[in-house]
mmCIF file of C-alpha atoms and ligand atoms in Angstrom:
data_model
loop_
_atom_site.group_PDB
_atom_site.id
_atom_site.type_symbol
_atom_site.label_atom_id
_atom_site.label_comp_id
_atom_site.label_asym_id
_atom_site.label_seq_id
_atom_site.Cartn_x
_atom_site.Cartn_y
_atom_site.Cartn_z
ATOM 1 C CA MET A 1 0.000 0.000 0.000
ATOM 2 C CA THR A 2 1.360 3.438 -0.859
ATOM 3 C CA ALA A 3 1.703 6.258 1.629
ATOM 4 C CA GLN A 4 -0.925 8.219 -0.266
ATOM 5 C CA LEU A 5 -3.413 5.389 0.065
ATOM 6 C CA LEU A 6 -2.829 5.057 3.786
ATOM 7 C CA THR A 7 -3.467 8.752 4.149
ATOM 8 C CA ALA A 8 -6.735 8.548 2.210
ATOM 9 C CA ASP A 9 -7.913 5.605 4.336
ATOM 10 C CA PHE A 10 -6.881 7.400 7.494
ATOM 11 C CA VAL A 11 -8.820 10.521 6.546
ATOM 12 C CA GLN A 12 -11.871 8.419 5.674
ATOM 13 C CA GLU A 13 -11.745 6.716 9.075
ATOM 14 C CA GLN A 14 -11.503 10.038 10.858
ATOM 15 C CA VAL A 15 -14.423 11.430 8.892
ATOM 16 C CA ALA A 16 -16.517 8.318 9.556
ATOM 17 C CA ALA A 17 -15.822 8.661 13.274
ATOM 18 C CA VAL A 18 -17.416 12.106 13.465
ATOM 19 C CA PRO A 19 -21.213 11.872 13.805
ATOM 20 C CA GLY A 20 -23.018 13.871 11.138
ATOM 21 C CA ALA A 21 -19.860 14.300 9.087
ATOM 22 C CA VAL A 22 -19.928 13.896 5.318
ATOM 23 C CA GLN A 23 -19.592 10.226 4.466
ATOM 24 C CA ALA A 24 -18.743 8.434 1.280
ATOM 25 C CA VAL A 25 -21.604 6.224 0.176
ATOM 26 C CA ILE A 26 -19.698 5.168 -2.942
ATOM 27 C CA GLU A 27 -15.962 4.751 -3.053
ATOM 28 C CA THR A 28 -14.042 3.197 -5.920
ATOM 29 C CA HIS A 29 -10.344 2.623 -6.196
ATOM 30 C CA ASP A 30 -8.578 1.944 -9.478
ATOM 31 C CA LEU A 31 -11.612 0.431 -11.213
ATOM 32 C CA THR A 32 -10.618 -1.142 -14.503
ATOM 33 C CA LYS A 33 -12.866 -2.808 -17.041
ATOM 34 C CA VAL A 34 -11.367 -4.611 -20.005
ATOM 35 C CA TYR A 35 -13.483 -6.219 -22.715
ATOM 36 C CA GLN A 36 -11.817 -8.939 -24.741
ATOM 37 C CA MET A 37 -12.912 -8.666 -28.388
ATOM 38 C CA GLY A 38 -11.173 -11.509 -30.211
ATOM 39 C CA ASP A 39 -7.467 -10.678 -29.915
ATOM 40 C CA THR A 40 -8.014 -7.021 -29.095
ATOM 41 C CA GLU A 41 -8.640 -5.566 -25.662
ATOM 42 C CA VAL A 42 -11.058 -2.712 -25.174
ATOM 43 C CA ARG A 43 -10.171 -0.831 -22.012
ATOM 44 C CA ALA A 44 -13.518 0.754 -21.134
ATOM 45 C CA LEU A 45 -12.339 1.900 -17.674
ATOM 46 C CA ASN A 46 -8.732 2.563 -16.856
ATOM 47 C CA GLY A 47 -8.179 3.107 -13.134
ATOM 48 C CA VAL A 48 -11.208 5.067 -11.952
ATOM 49 C CA SER A 49 -11.075 6.243 -8.331
ATOM 50 C CA VAL A 50 -14.067 8.286 -7.227
ATOM 51 C CA GLN A 51 -15.792 9.088 -3.980
ATOM 52 C CA ILE A 52 -19.416 10.123 -3.832
ATOM 53 C CA ASN A 53 -20.924 11.374 -0.609
ATOM 54 C CA LYS A 54 -24.314 10.697 0.879
ATOM 55 C CA GLY A 55 -26.884 13.108 -0.529
ATOM 56 C CA GLU A 56 -24.587 14.424 -3.229
ATOM 57 C CA PHE A 57 -25.765 15.196 -6.767
ATOM 58 C CA VAL A 58 -23.009 14.292 -9.218
ATOM 59 C CA ALA A 59 -23.096 14.670 -12.991
ATOM 60 C CA ILE A 60 -20.862 12.451 -15.118
ATOM 61 C CA VAL A 61 -19.920 13.904 -18.486
ATOM 62 C CA GLY A 62 -17.490 13.018 -21.268
ATOM 63 C CA PRO A 63 -17.405 12.078 -24.933
ATOM 64 C CA SER A 64 -19.126 9.023 -26.371
ATOM 65 C CA GLY A 65 -17.174 5.875 -25.538
ATOM 66 C CA SER A 66 -15.371 7.431 -22.548
ATOM 67 C CA GLY A 67 -16.742 4.781 -20.150
ATOM 68 C CA LYS A 68 -19.665 6.563 -18.472
ATOM 69 C CA SER A 69 -22.206 3.742 -18.901
ATOM 70 C CA THR A 70 -19.599 1.126 -18.006
ATOM 71 C CA LEU A 71 -18.936 2.957 -14.739
ATOM 72 C CA MET A 72 -22.677 3.296 -14.026
ATOM 73 C CA ALA A 73 -23.231 -0.435 -14.586
ATOM 74 C CA ILE A 74 -20.498 -1.242 -12.072
ATOM 75 C CA LEU A 75 -21.768 1.313 -9.539
ATOM 76 C CA GLY A 76 -25.229 -0.254 -9.866
ATOM 77 C CA ALA A 77 -23.851 -3.765 -9.295
ATOM 78 C CA LEU A 78 -25.116 -4.766 -12.741
ATOM 79 C CA ASP A 79 -21.581 -5.533 -13.893
ATOM 80 C CA LYS A 80 -18.258 -6.365 -12.277
ATOM 81 C CA PRO A 81 -14.938 -4.636 -12.816
ATOM 82 C CA THR A 82 -11.987 -6.565 -14.212
ATOM 83 C CA ARG A 83 -9.886 -5.076 -11.431
ATOM 84 C CA GLY A 84 -10.155 -2.573 -8.612
ATOM 85 C CA SER A 85 -12.306 -2.019 -5.589
ATOM 86 C CA TYR A 86 -15.823 -0.689 -5.134
ATOM 87 C CA ARG A 87 -17.204 -0.068 -1.690
ATOM 88 C CA LEU A 88 -20.843 0.729 -1.203
ATOM 89 C CA ASP A 89 -21.519 2.050 2.299
ATOM 90 C CA GLY A 90 -18.147 0.681 3.309
ATOM 91 C CA THR A 91 -18.767 -2.869 2.050
ATOM 92 C CA GLU A 92 -16.638 -4.301 -0.726
ATOM 93 C CA ILE A 93 -19.014 -5.268 -3.559
ATOM 94 C CA GLY A 94 -16.657 -7.921 -4.936
ATOM 95 C CA GLU A 95 -16.997 -9.891 -1.706
ATOM 96 C CA MET A 96 -20.783 -9.933 -1.627
ATOM 97 C CA SER A 97 -22.992 -12.952 -2.291
ATOM 98 C CA ASP A 98 -25.368 -12.962 -5.266
ATOM 99 C CA ASP A 99 -28.284 -12.529 -2.861
ATOM 100 C CA SER A 100 -26.763 -9.417 -1.309
ATOM 101 C CA LEU A 101 -26.070 -8.027 -4.770
ATOM 102 C CA SER A 102 -29.646 -8.513 -5.874
ATOM 103 C CA ASP A 103 -30.833 -6.842 -2.653
ATOM 104 C CA ILE A 104 -28.675 -3.871 -3.550
ATOM 105 C CA ARG A 105 -30.195 -3.725 -7.029
ATOM 106 C CA ASN A 106 -33.719 -4.088 -5.674
ATOM 107 C CA TYR A 107 -33.651 -1.856 -2.612
ATOM 108 C CA ARG A 108 -30.608 0.379 -2.389
ATOM 109 C CA ILE A 109 -30.224 1.649 -5.932
ATOM 110 C CA GLY A 110 -32.792 2.831 -8.450
ATOM 111 C CA PHE A 111 -31.932 2.894 -12.153
ATOM 112 C CA VAL A 112 -33.190 5.219 -14.861
ATOM 113 C CA PHE A 113 -32.053 4.757 -18.467
ATOM 114 C CA GLN A 114 -32.141 6.805 -21.648
ATOM 115 C CA LYS A 115 -34.533 4.299 -23.241
ATOM 116 C CA PHE A 116 -37.228 4.092 -20.655
ATOM 117 C CA ASN A 117 -37.215 0.243 -20.678
ATOM 118 C CA LEU A 118 -40.912 -0.075 -19.856
ATOM 119 C CA LEU A 119 -42.969 -3.181 -20.578
ATOM 120 C CA ALA A 120 -44.952 -2.163 -23.660
ATOM 121 C CA ARG A 121 -48.013 -4.300 -22.960
ATOM 122 C CA SER A 122 -48.315 -3.385 -19.298
ATOM 123 C CA THR A 123 -50.088 -0.401 -17.785
ATOM 124 C CA THR A 124 -48.296 2.398 -16.010
ATOM 125 C CA LEU A 125 -49.422 0.937 -12.698
ATOM 126 C CA ALA A 126 -48.141 -2.564 -13.535
ATOM 127 C CA ASN A 127 -44.798 -1.220 -14.774
ATOM 128 C CA VAL A 128 -44.217 0.696 -11.554
ATOM 129 C CA ALA A 129 -45.395 -2.183 -9.344
ATOM 130 C CA LEU A 130 -43.141 -4.734 -11.050
ATOM 131 C CA PRO A 131 -40.162 -4.480 -8.636
ATOM 132 C CA LEU A 132 -42.620 -5.215 -5.812
ATOM 133 C CA VAL A 133 -43.598 -8.473 -7.497
ATOM 134 C CA TYR A 134 -39.951 -9.554 -7.304
ATOM 135 C CA ALA A 135 -39.882 -8.402 -3.692
ATOM 136 C CA GLY A 136 -42.765 -10.777 -2.920
ATOM 137 C CA ILE A 137 -45.235 -8.072 -1.890
ATOM 138 C CA GLY A 138 -48.950 -8.813 -2.207
ATOM 139 C CA ALA A 139 -51.161 -7.397 -4.974
ATOM 140 C CA LYS A 140 -53.103 -4.945 -2.834
ATOM 141 C CA GLU A 141 -50.056 -3.311 -1.300
ATOM 142 C CA ARG A 142 -48.308 -3.273 -4.699
ATOM 143 C CA ASP A 143 -51.199 -1.335 -6.164
ATOM 144 C CA GLN A 144 -51.332 1.146 -3.315
ATOM 145 C CA ARG A 145 -47.626 1.840 -3.345
ATOM 146 C CA ALA A 146 -47.470 2.118 -7.135
ATOM 147 C CA ARG A 147 -50.386 4.566 -7.118
ATOM 148 C CA ARG A 148 -48.748 6.669 -4.432
ATOM 149 C CA THR A 149 -45.428 6.769 -6.267
ATOM 150 C CA LEU A 150 -47.143 7.652 -9.543
ATOM 151 C CA GLU A 151 -48.955 10.504 -7.807
ATOM 152 C CA MET A 152 -45.609 11.740 -6.534
ATOM 153 C CA VAL A 153 -44.250 12.010 -10.091
ATOM 154 C CA GLY A 154 -47.459 13.674 -11.281
ATOM 155 C CA LEU A 155 -48.981 10.696 -13.093
ATOM 156 C CA GLY A 156 -51.865 9.840 -10.782
ATOM 157 C CA GLU A 157 -54.262 10.319 -13.722
ATOM 158 C CA ARG A 158 -52.398 8.000 -16.076
ATOM 159 C CA ILE A 159 -52.256 4.716 -14.187
ATOM 160 C CA HIS A 160 -54.196 2.676 -16.760
ATOM 161 C CA HIS A 161 -52.332 3.984 -19.810
ATOM 162 C CA ARG A 162 -49.799 1.850 -21.633
ATOM 163 C CA PRO A 163 -46.400 3.300 -22.581
ATOM 164 C CA ASN A 164 -47.435 4.059 -26.203
ATOM 165 C CA GLU A 165 -50.347 6.109 -24.838
ATOM 166 C CA LEU A 166 -47.959 8.415 -22.948
ATOM 167 C CA SER A 167 -45.629 11.248 -23.986
ATOM 168 C CA GLY A 168 -41.851 10.745 -23.758
ATOM 169 C CA GLY A 169 -41.621 12.788 -20.573
ATOM 170 C CA GLN A 170 -44.488 10.824 -19.040
ATOM 171 C CA GLN A 171 -42.828 7.514 -19.960
ATOM 172 C CA GLN A 172 -39.642 8.671 -18.282
ATOM 173 C CA ARG A 173 -41.629 9.647 -15.194
ATOM 174 C CA VAL A 174 -43.059 6.116 -15.127
ATOM 175 C CA ALA A 175 -39.484 4.792 -15.268
ATOM 176 C CA ILE A 176 -38.488 7.124 -12.425
ATOM 177 C CA ALA A 177 -41.481 5.990 -10.358
ATOM 178 C CA ARG A 178 -40.440 2.373 -10.979
ATOM 179 C CA ALA A 179 -36.911 3.225 -9.829
ATOM 180 C CA LEU A 180 -38.308 4.857 -6.675
ATOM 181 C CA ILE A 181 -40.847 2.237 -5.659
ATOM 182 C CA ASN A 182 -38.550 0.477 -3.169
ATOM 183 C CA ASN A 183 -37.309 3.757 -1.633
ATOM 184 C CA PRO A 184 -33.689 3.526 -2.798
ATOM 185 C CA SER A 185 -31.173 5.917 -1.266
ATOM 186 C CA ILE A 186 -29.227 6.177 -4.532
ATOM 187 C CA ILE A 187 -30.495 6.908 -8.035
ATOM 188 C CA LEU A 188 -28.291 6.163 -11.025
ATOM 189 C CA ALA A 189 -29.570 7.806 -14.199
ATOM 190 C CA ASP A 190 -27.797 7.207 -17.510
ATOM 191 C CA GLU A 191 -28.770 10.021 -19.892
ATOM 192 C CA PRO A 192 -32.336 10.158 -18.571
ATOM 193 C CA THR A 193 -33.162 13.153 -20.753
ATOM 194 C CA GLY A 194 -31.319 11.901 -23.854
ATOM 195 C CA ASN A 195 -34.519 10.964 -25.678
ATOM 196 C CA LEU A 196 -36.492 14.027 -24.614
ATOM 197 C CA ASP A 197 -36.838 17.512 -26.066
ATOM 198 C CA SER A 198 -35.203 20.196 -23.948
ATOM 199 C CA ARG A 199 -38.416 21.387 -22.326
ATOM 200 C CA THR A 200 -39.490 17.878 -21.315
ATOM 201 C CA GLY A 201 -35.916 17.230 -20.204
ATOM 202 C CA GLU A 202 -36.104 20.252 -17.909
ATOM 203 C CA GLU A 203 -39.351 18.898 -16.433
ATOM 204 C CA ILE A 204 -37.627 15.582 -15.665
ATOM 205 C CA MET A 205 -34.674 17.459 -14.158
ATOM 206 C CA ARG A 206 -37.048 19.367 -11.874
ATOM 207 C CA LEU A 207 -38.301 16.029 -10.611
ATOM 208 C CA PHE A 208 -34.755 14.744 -10.005
ATOM 209 C CA ARG A 209 -33.738 17.950 -8.210
ATOM 210 C CA GLN A 210 -36.809 17.672 -6.022
ATOM 211 C CA LEU A 211 -35.950 14.062 -5.085
ATOM 212 C CA HIS A 212 -32.447 15.187 -4.280
ATOM 213 C CA THR A 213 -33.302 18.244 -2.203
ATOM 214 C CA GLU A 214 -36.485 17.027 -0.504
ATOM 215 C CA GLN A 215 -35.652 13.372 0.052
ATOM 216 C CA GLY A 216 -31.879 13.592 0.271
ATOM 217 C CA ILE A 217 -31.416 10.983 -2.451
ATOM 218 C CA THR A 218 -27.863 10.563 -3.716
ATOM 219 C CA LEU A 219 -28.128 11.256 -7.440
ATOM 220 C CA ILE A 220 -25.583 10.227 -10.070
ATOM 221 C CA LEU A 221 -26.562 11.339 -13.523
ATOM 222 C CA VAL A 222 -24.829 10.893 -16.872
ATOM 223 C CA THR A 223 -25.538 13.658 -19.342
ATOM 224 C CA HIS A 224 -24.274 15.231 -22.553
ATOM 225 C CA SER A 225 -25.944 18.521 -21.666
ATOM 226 C CA PRO A 226 -23.771 21.250 -20.093
ATOM 227 C CA GLU A 227 -26.937 22.936 -18.760
ATOM 228 C CA ILE A 228 -27.955 19.790 -16.887
ATOM 229 C CA ALA A 229 -24.428 19.098 -15.632
ATOM 230 C CA ALA A 230 -24.300 22.648 -14.271
ATOM 231 C CA GLN A 231 -27.191 21.829 -11.916
ATOM 232 C CA ALA A 232 -25.133 19.210 -10.077
ATOM 233 C CA ASP A 233 -23.004 19.734 -6.941
ATOM 234 C CA ARG A 234 -20.052 18.260 -8.800
ATOM 235 C CA MET A 235 -19.197 17.339 -12.368
ATOM 236 C CA ILE A 236 -16.987 14.320 -13.038
ATOM 237 C CA THR A 237 -15.476 14.416 -16.534
ATOM 238 C CA MET A 238 -14.349 11.172 -18.148
ATOM 239 C CA ARG A 239 -12.114 10.632 -21.146
ATOM 240 C CA ASP A 240 -10.759 7.334 -22.498
ATOM 241 C CA GLY A 241 -11.879 5.413 -19.420
ATOM 242 C CA GLU A 242 -10.332 7.838 -16.953
ATOM 243 C CA VAL A 243 -11.589 10.611 -14.712
ATOM 244 C CA VAL A 244 -9.875 13.762 -15.970
ATOM 245 C CA ASP A 245 -11.674 16.408 -13.926
ATOM 246 C CA GLU A 246 -13.899 16.728 -10.846
ATOM 247 C CA ALA A 247 -15.099 20.304 -10.722
ATOM 248 C CA HIS A 248 -17.318 21.434 -7.844
ATOM 249 C CA ALA A 249 -20.206 23.761 -8.608
HETATM 250 N N1 ATP B 1 -20.032 -5.215 -23.890
HETATM 251 C C1 ATP B 1 -18.998 -4.586 -24.451
HETATM 252 N N2 ATP B 1 -18.078 -5.278 -25.169
HETATM 253 C C2 ATP B 1 -17.034 -4.670 -25.728
HETATM 254 N N3 ATP B 1 -16.767 -3.348 -25.630
HETATM 255 C C3 ATP B 1 -17.645 -2.601 -24.939
HETATM 256 C C4 ATP B 1 -18.809 -3.163 -24.322
HETATM 257 N N4 ATP B 1 -19.479 -2.176 -23.689
HETATM 258 C C5 ATP B 1 -18.790 -1.051 -23.917
HETATM 259 N N5 ATP B 1 -17.694 -1.289 -24.668
HETATM 260 C C6 ATP B 1 -16.684 -0.298 -25.083
HETATM 261 O O1 ATP B 1 -16.236 0.374 -23.931
HETATM 262 C C7 ATP B 1 -16.071 1.754 -24.175
HETATM 263 C C8 ATP B 1 -16.881 2.554 -23.180
HETATM 264 O O2 ATP B 1 -18.266 2.369 -23.458
HETATM 265 P P1 ATP B 1 -19.421 3.103 -22.641
HETATM 266 O O3 ATP B 1 -20.709 2.544 -23.105
HETATM 267 O O4 ATP B 1 -19.112 3.010 -21.202
HETATM 268 O O5 ATP B 1 -19.243 4.612 -23.114
HETATM 269 P P2 ATP B 1 -20.131 5.904 -22.786
HETATM 270 O O6 ATP B 1 -19.222 6.924 -22.194
HETATM 271 O O7 ATP B 1 -21.323 5.493 -21.999
HETATM 272 O O8 ATP B 1 -20.572 6.391 -24.244
HETATM 273 P P3 ATP B 1 -21.945 7.076 -24.740
HETATM 274 O O9 ATP B 1 -21.854 8.537 -24.362
HETATM 275 O O10 ATP B 1 -21.908 6.891 -26.214
HETATM 276 O O11 ATP B 1 -23.093 6.370 -24.098
HETATM 277 C C9 ATP B 1 -16.452 1.983 -25.626
HETATM 278 O O12 ATP B 1 -15.269 2.034 -26.382
HETATM 279 C C10 ATP B 1 -17.272 0.770 -25.976
HETATM 280 O O13 ATP B 1 -17.130 0.443 -27.324
HETATM 281 MG MG1 MG B 2 -23.402 5.527 -22.364
#
């Protein structure tokens, strides 16, 4: 271990010892992801070390192919790094059982994608209630909670619509409600406004900001839009699989 590393660990311990102090909810060290494509290696992440604090709103920006989605998939425990460490709330993800990992995906972290990934044949209500089916919650409670969450995102009047009967912004709000249904403390959003016009995108951003400020959700959001990135507490810039800048607002 290098002296610099010891110092970082020491500081983290001191911070964690102070009640109410800022704490890292996500901490990665030297994350590397290599894809083997025949005889060529694609290095999607090349030594990413980031720390994200509880309740922080972080934007991740960078050119296409710089590794943003790869990093998000690892942070969301949807994918594993080739090398490096990822601690979520102090626990090393690489050492967790499959059950613990699926608990993290179901309860701790909510995902929102650019393509809304809704079930086309299912109603708004059924789409939002789906994670509760996996959680083994009964039909009546599923319905109640899905309704409540849909009301929160302003879609209380659209519960029986199917995705193709909704606008793009409404479909994304359904996806956000689905991500919120199990009360996650972290939301990972990969270009959530990428398929929306700028006005609808701003409406979705208002909803995210509200979740962040009113519910203290830790929000990590990938975007190509400088205007959206400027709303974050911090902007992490990636290039060629590396973090090249971490500007605070
Ligand atoms: N499953 C995969 N197999 C092989 N290479 C991959 C795979 N997924 C991603 N890559 C490569 O890894 C690199 C990073 O991809 P990634 O999707 O993380 O970029 P990104 O920053 O999200 O880009 P964009 O802004 O276009 O979404 C790219 O060069 C990509 O081609
Ligand atoms: Mg991407």
